């Protein structure tokens, strides 16, 4: 494995770095479902050292990092000889300027941190490519296009497709056009989730990739249930608003439903977890992390936006 990285949302999350791999959780609906997968991930990574921090937000522009947190995390990474990756969500015009101002803080320390940026929209990616020729840029996992739904019985589904159709689905996350595009923009690596039941197509492509464990994202979007909890009724679900009460830091939603696999007619429990504007599933494809020789694994201590 090239790197083992830890994803954090804020400065206090660095406690997971200091206690790694001996994380402890208060048992509730979240940990009863996810602890098994987390434990497997930590067991696989038991003798592997975390060398990189992923900091920022992949999914929500309202969760861009605070300046104070940025300065503290930069100092921490320098003191502990940690590399640093900034996560940027899909950015609208409302937050683009703010995000670029925050990026400048990191750029002052770029060489000391082996710094890079993971972008989750092509507009930001292309802007950074044009403006900073020496900046390492990753294609974020939000741009991965493939079947995400953990309810899909993929074995039965693919049996109904022709060989040509299968190729379309298998390669849809990295089409020949996209491969050409990311090479023209000198994208350094591709960030992905895995299927719930098999390893991803990208692993067979000759390109460095990053895989996130143990939480994959099921769906995300601009409209957010939690952002609207604190808004008056007339302003709810208004994309023009730049206000957010950050309710996702206080609340989360768990969703549990039974579904039947069409191939075996067996009933299984589906457990999903909503954090902010994104819904996550439990990704139990752990495999042997040590075999991912030229690639990177990002461990998430909890589903975070």
Coordinates of C-alpha atoms in Angstrom, one line a residue:
X1 CA 0.0 0.0 0.0
X2 CA 1.3 3.4 -0.9
X3 CA -0.5 5.3 1.8
X4 CA -2.8 4.7 4.7
X5 CA -4.8 7.9 5.3
X6 CA -7.3 9.1 7.9
X7 CA -10.2 11.2 7.0
X8 CA -11.2 13.9 9.4
X9 CA -13.8 16.7 9.5
X10 CA -12.2 19.0 12.1
X11 CA -9.3 19.4 14.4
X12 CA -10.8 17.3 17.3
X13 CA -11.0 14.3 14.9
X14 CA -7.2 14.1 15.1
X15 CA -7.8 12.1 18.4
X16 CA -8.5 9.2 16.1
X17 CA -5.0 9.5 14.7
X18 CA -3.5 9.5 18.2
X19 CA -5.6 6.4 19.3
X20 CA -5.3 4.5 16.1
X21 CA -6.0 1.5 15.7
X22 CA -7.6 1.3 19.2
X23 CA -10.8 3.2 18.6
X24 CA -13.6 2.9 21.1
X25 CA -17.3 3.7 20.4
X26 CA -20.3 4.3 22.6
X27 CA -22.8 1.6 21.5
X28 CA -25.9 2.9 19.8
X29 CA -27.8 2.2 16.5
X30 CA -24.8 3.3 14.5
X31 CA -22.1 1.2 16.1
X32 CA -24.2 -1.9 16.5
X33 CA -24.4 -2.1 12.7
X34 CA -21.0 -0.7 11.7
X35 CA -18.6 -1.8 14.4
X36 CA -18.0 -5.2 12.8
X37 CA -16.8 -3.7 9.6
X38 CA -14.8 -1.0 11.4
X39 CA -13.2 -3.7 13.5
X40 CA -12.3 -5.7 10.4
X41 CA -10.8 -2.6 8.8
X42 CA -8.8 -1.8 11.9
X43 CA -7.6 -5.3 12.3
X44 CA -6.3 -5.3 8.7
X45 CA -4.5 -2.0 9.3
X46 CA -3.2 -2.9 12.8
X47 CA 0.5 -2.8 11.8
X48 CA 0.2 -0.2 9.1
X49 CA 1.1 3.4 9.9
X50 CA -1.1 6.4 9.0
X51 CA 1.0 8.7 6.9
X52 CA -1.6 11.1 5.4
X53 CA -4.6 13.2 6.7
X54 CA -7.6 13.8 4.5
X55 CA -9.2 17.0 5.7
X56 CA -12.3 19.0 4.5
X57 CA -15.6 17.9 3.0
X58 CA -16.3 15.7 0.0
X59 CA -20.1 16.3 -0.2
X60 CA -21.2 19.6 1.3
X61 CA -20.0 23.1 0.6
X62 CA -21.6 24.4 3.8
X63 CA -19.1 22.2 5.6
X64 CA -15.9 23.8 4.2
X65 CA -13.2 23.9 6.9
X66 CA -12.8 26.9 9.2
X67 CA -9.6 29.0 9.0
X68 CA -8.7 28.3 12.6
X69 CA -9.0 24.6 12.1
X70 CA -6.9 24.8 9.0
X71 CA -4.0 26.5 10.8
X72 CA -4.1 24.1 13.7
X73 CA -4.2 21.0 11.4
X74 CA -1.3 22.3 9.3
X75 CA 0.8 22.8 12.4
X76 CA -0.2 19.3 13.6
X77 CA 0.7 17.6 10.3
X78 CA 4.1 19.4 10.3
X79 CA 4.9 18.4 13.9
X80 CA 3.9 14.7 13.2
X81 CA 5.4 14.5 9.7
X82 CA 2.1 13.8 8.1
X83 CA 1.1 14.4 4.5
X84 CA -2.1 16.4 3.8
X85 CA -4.9 16.2 1.3
X86 CA -7.7 18.9 1.1
X87 CA -11.1 17.5 0.3
X88 CA -13.3 19.9 -1.8
X89 CA -17.0 19.2 -2.4
X90 CA -18.9 20.1 -5.5
X91 CA -18.8 23.9 -5.4
X92 CA -21.4 26.4 -6.5
X93 CA -20.7 30.0 -7.3
X94 CA -21.8 31.0 -3.7
X95 CA -18.8 29.1 -2.1
X96 CA -16.2 28.9 -4.9
X97 CA -14.4 32.1 -3.9
X98 CA -14.4 31.1 -0.2
X99 CA -13.0 27.7 -1.1
X100 CA -10.2 29.2 -3.2
X101 CA -9.3 31.6 -0.4
X102 CA -9.0 28.7 2.0
X103 CA -6.9 26.8 -0.5
X104 CA -4.3 29.6 -0.5
X105 CA -3.6 29.0 3.2
X106 CA -2.6 25.4 2.3
X107 CA -0.6 26.4 -0.7
X108 CA 1.8 28.4 1.5
X109 CA 2.9 25.1 3.1
X110 CA 2.5 22.9 0.0
X111 CA 6.0 21.5 -0.2
X112 CA 6.3 20.7 3.5
X113 CA 3.1 18.7 3.6
X114 CA 3.3 16.8 0.3
X115 CA 0.0 18.6 -0.3
X116 CA -2.7 17.7 -2.8
X117 CA -6.4 18.5 -3.5
X118 CA -9.3 16.1 -4.2
X119 CA -11.9 17.8 -6.3
X120 CA -15.5 16.5 -6.6
X121 CA -16.6 18.6 -9.6
X122 CA -15.0 19.1 -13.0
X123 CA -15.3 22.9 -12.9
X124 CA -13.1 23.2 -9.8
X125 CA -10.7 20.5 -11.2
X126 CA -10.2 22.4 -14.4
X127 CA -9.8 25.8 -12.7
X128 CA -7.1 24.4 -10.4
X129 CA -5.3 22.7 -13.3
X130 CA -5.1 26.0 -15.2
X131 CA -4.2 28.1 -12.2
X132 CA -1.7 25.9 -10.4
X133 CA 0.4 23.8 -12.8
X134 CA 2.4 22.3 -9.9
X135 CA -0.5 21.3 -7.7
X136 CA -1.4 17.6 -7.4
X137 CA -5.1 17.1 -8.1
X138 CA -7.2 14.0 -7.5
X139 CA -10.6 13.1 -9.0
X140 CA -12.9 12.7 -6.0
X141 CA -15.2 9.8 -5.5
X142 CA -18.4 11.9 -6.0
X143 CA -17.5 11.9 -9.7
X144 CA -17.5 8.1 -9.8
X145 CA -20.4 7.0 -12.0
X146 CA -21.7 3.5 -11.4
X147 CA -24.3 1.5 -9.5
X148 CA -24.3 2.7 -5.9
X149 CA -27.5 1.2 -4.6
X150 CA -26.7 -1.5 -1.9
X151 CA -30.1 -3.0 -2.5
X152 CA -29.3 -4.1 -6.0
X153 CA -28.6 -7.8 -6.3
X154 CA -25.9 -7.3 -8.8
X155 CA -25.3 -11.0 -9.5
X156 CA -28.9 -11.5 -10.6
X157 CA -28.9 -8.1 -12.3
X158 CA -25.8 -8.7 -14.5
X159 CA -27.1 -12.2 -15.5
X160 CA -29.8 -10.4 -17.5
X161 CA -27.3 -8.3 -19.5
X162 CA -25.5 -9.1 -22.7
X163 CA -21.7 -9.0 -22.6
X164 CA -21.6 -5.6 -24.3
X165 CA -24.0 -4.2 -21.8
X166 CA -21.9 -5.5 -18.9
X167 CA -18.9 -3.6 -20.3
X168 CA -20.9 -0.4 -20.2
X169 CA -21.8 -0.8 -16.6
X170 CA -18.4 -2.1 -15.5
X171 CA -16.5 0.8 -17.2
X172 CA -19.0 3.5 -16.6
X173 CA -16.9 5.0 -13.8
X174 CA -13.9 5.4 -16.0
X175 CA -14.9 5.7 -19.6
X176 CA -12.4 6.2 -22.4
X177 CA -13.4 9.8 -22.6
X178 CA -13.0 10.5 -18.9
X179 CA -9.6 8.6 -18.9
X180 CA -8.5 10.9 -21.7
X181 CA -9.8 14.0 -19.8
X182 CA -8.1 13.3 -16.5
X183 CA -4.8 12.5 -18.3
X184 CA -5.0 15.9 -20.1
X185 CA -5.4 17.6 -16.8
X186 CA -2.6 15.6 -15.2
X187 CA -4.9 14.2 -12.5
X188 CA -2.7 12.2 -10.1
X189 CA -5.2 9.6 -8.8
X190 CA -8.8 8.4 -8.9
X191 CA -10.8 8.1 -5.7
X192 CA -13.5 5.5 -5.5
X193 CA -15.9 3.5 -3.4
X194 CA -16.2 -0.3 -3.9
X195 CA -19.2 -2.3 -4.7
X196 CA -20.9 -3.9 -1.7
X197 CA -20.1 -7.3 -3.1
X198 CA -17.1 -7.0 -5.4
X199 CA -13.9 -5.1 -6.1
X200 CA -14.2 -2.1 -8.4
X201 CA -13.5 -2.0 -12.1
X202 CA -10.9 0.8 -11.6
X203 CA -8.6 -1.6 -9.8
X204 CA -7.8 -3.2 -13.1
X205 CA -6.9 0.2 -14.7
X206 CA -3.3 1.3 -14.8
X207 CA -3.9 4.4 -12.8
X208 CA -3.2 5.2 -9.1
X209 CA -6.5 5.1 -7.1
X210 CA -7.7 5.7 -3.6
X211 CA -10.3 3.5 -1.9
X212 CA -12.5 4.6 1.0
X213 CA -13.3 2.2 3.8
X214 CA -15.5 1.2 5.5
X215 CA -18.3 3.6 4.5
X216 CA -19.4 4.0 0.9
X217 CA -21.8 6.7 -0.1
X218 CA -25.2 5.8 -1.5
X219 CA -26.5 9.2 -2.6
X220 CA -25.8 12.9 -2.1
X221 CA -27.2 16.2 -3.3
X222 CA -27.6 19.9 -2.9
X223 CA -30.9 19.8 -0.9
X224 CA -30.2 18.8 2.7
X225 CA -32.8 17.7 5.2
X226 CA -30.6 18.7 8.2
X227 CA -29.7 22.2 6.8
X228 CA -33.4 23.0 6.7
X229 CA -34.3 21.9 10.3
X230 CA -33.4 25.3 11.7
X231 CA -34.8 27.5 8.8
X232 CA -38.2 29.1 8.8
X233 CA -40.8 27.3 6.6
X234 CA -40.7 29.9 3.8
X235 CA -36.9 29.5 3.5
X236 CA -36.7 25.7 3.6
X237 CA -35.2 23.9 0.7
X238 CA -34.0 27.2 -0.9
X239 CA -30.8 26.7 -2.8
X240 CA -30.1 30.5 -2.8
X241 CA -29.6 30.6 1.0
X242 CA -26.1 30.5 2.3
X243 CA -27.2 29.8 5.9
X244 CA -26.8 26.5 7.6
X245 CA -27.5 25.7 11.2
X246 CA -25.0 22.8 11.1
X247 CA -27.6 20.4 12.5
X248 CA -25.7 17.5 11.1
X249 CA -23.1 18.0 13.8
X250 CA -25.9 17.3 16.4
X251 CA -28.1 14.8 14.7
X252 CA -27.9 11.9 12.3
X253 CA -30.5 9.6 10.8
X254 CA -30.4 5.8 10.7
X255 CA -32.6 3.9 8.2
X256 CA -33.2 0.2 8.4
X257 CA -35.3 -1.9 5.9
X258 CA -35.6 -5.5 4.9
X259 CA -35.3 -6.4 1.2
X260 CA -35.3 -9.6 -0.8
X261 CA -32.5 -10.8 -3.1
X262 CA -34.0 -11.8 -6.4
X263 CA -31.3 -14.5 -7.1
X264 CA -31.9 -16.4 -3.8
X265 CA -35.2 -15.0 -2.5
X266 CA -33.5 -14.5 0.8
X267 CA -34.4 -11.6 3.0
X268 CA -31.7 -9.3 4.3
X269 CA -31.5 -6.2 6.4
X270 CA -30.4 -3.0 4.8
X271 CA -28.9 -0.4 7.1
X272 CA -28.2 3.1 5.9
X273 CA -26.9 6.2 7.7
X274 CA -27.6 9.8 6.8
X275 CA -25.1 12.4 7.7
X276 CA -26.0 15.9 6.5
X277 CA -26.8 15.8 2.7
X278 CA -25.3 12.3 2.2
X279 CA -26.5 8.7 2.8
X280 CA -23.8 6.0 3.5
X281 CA -23.8 2.3 3.5
X282 CA -21.7 -0.3 5.2
X283 CA -19.0 -1.4 2.8
X284 CA -17.9 -4.8 4.0
X285 CA -15.4 -5.5 1.2
X286 CA -12.2 -5.2 3.3
X287 CA -9.9 -7.6 1.6
X288 CA -6.2 -7.5 2.4
X289 CA -5.1 -3.9 2.6
X290 CA -1.4 -4.8 2.4
X291 CA -2.0 -6.1 -1.2
X292 CA -2.9 -2.7 -2.5
X293 CA 0.7 -2.0 -3.4
X294 CA 0.6 1.2 -5.5
X295 CA -2.7 2.5 -4.1
X296 CA -4.1 4.3 -1.1
X297 CA -6.7 3.5 1.5
X298 CA -8.6 6.2 3.4
X299 CA -10.1 5.0 6.7
X300 CA -13.2 6.9 8.0
X301 CA -13.9 6.6 11.8
X302 CA -17.5 7.4 11.1
X303 CA -19.6 8.5 8.1
X304 CA -18.7 12.1 7.5
X305 CA -19.5 14.7 4.9

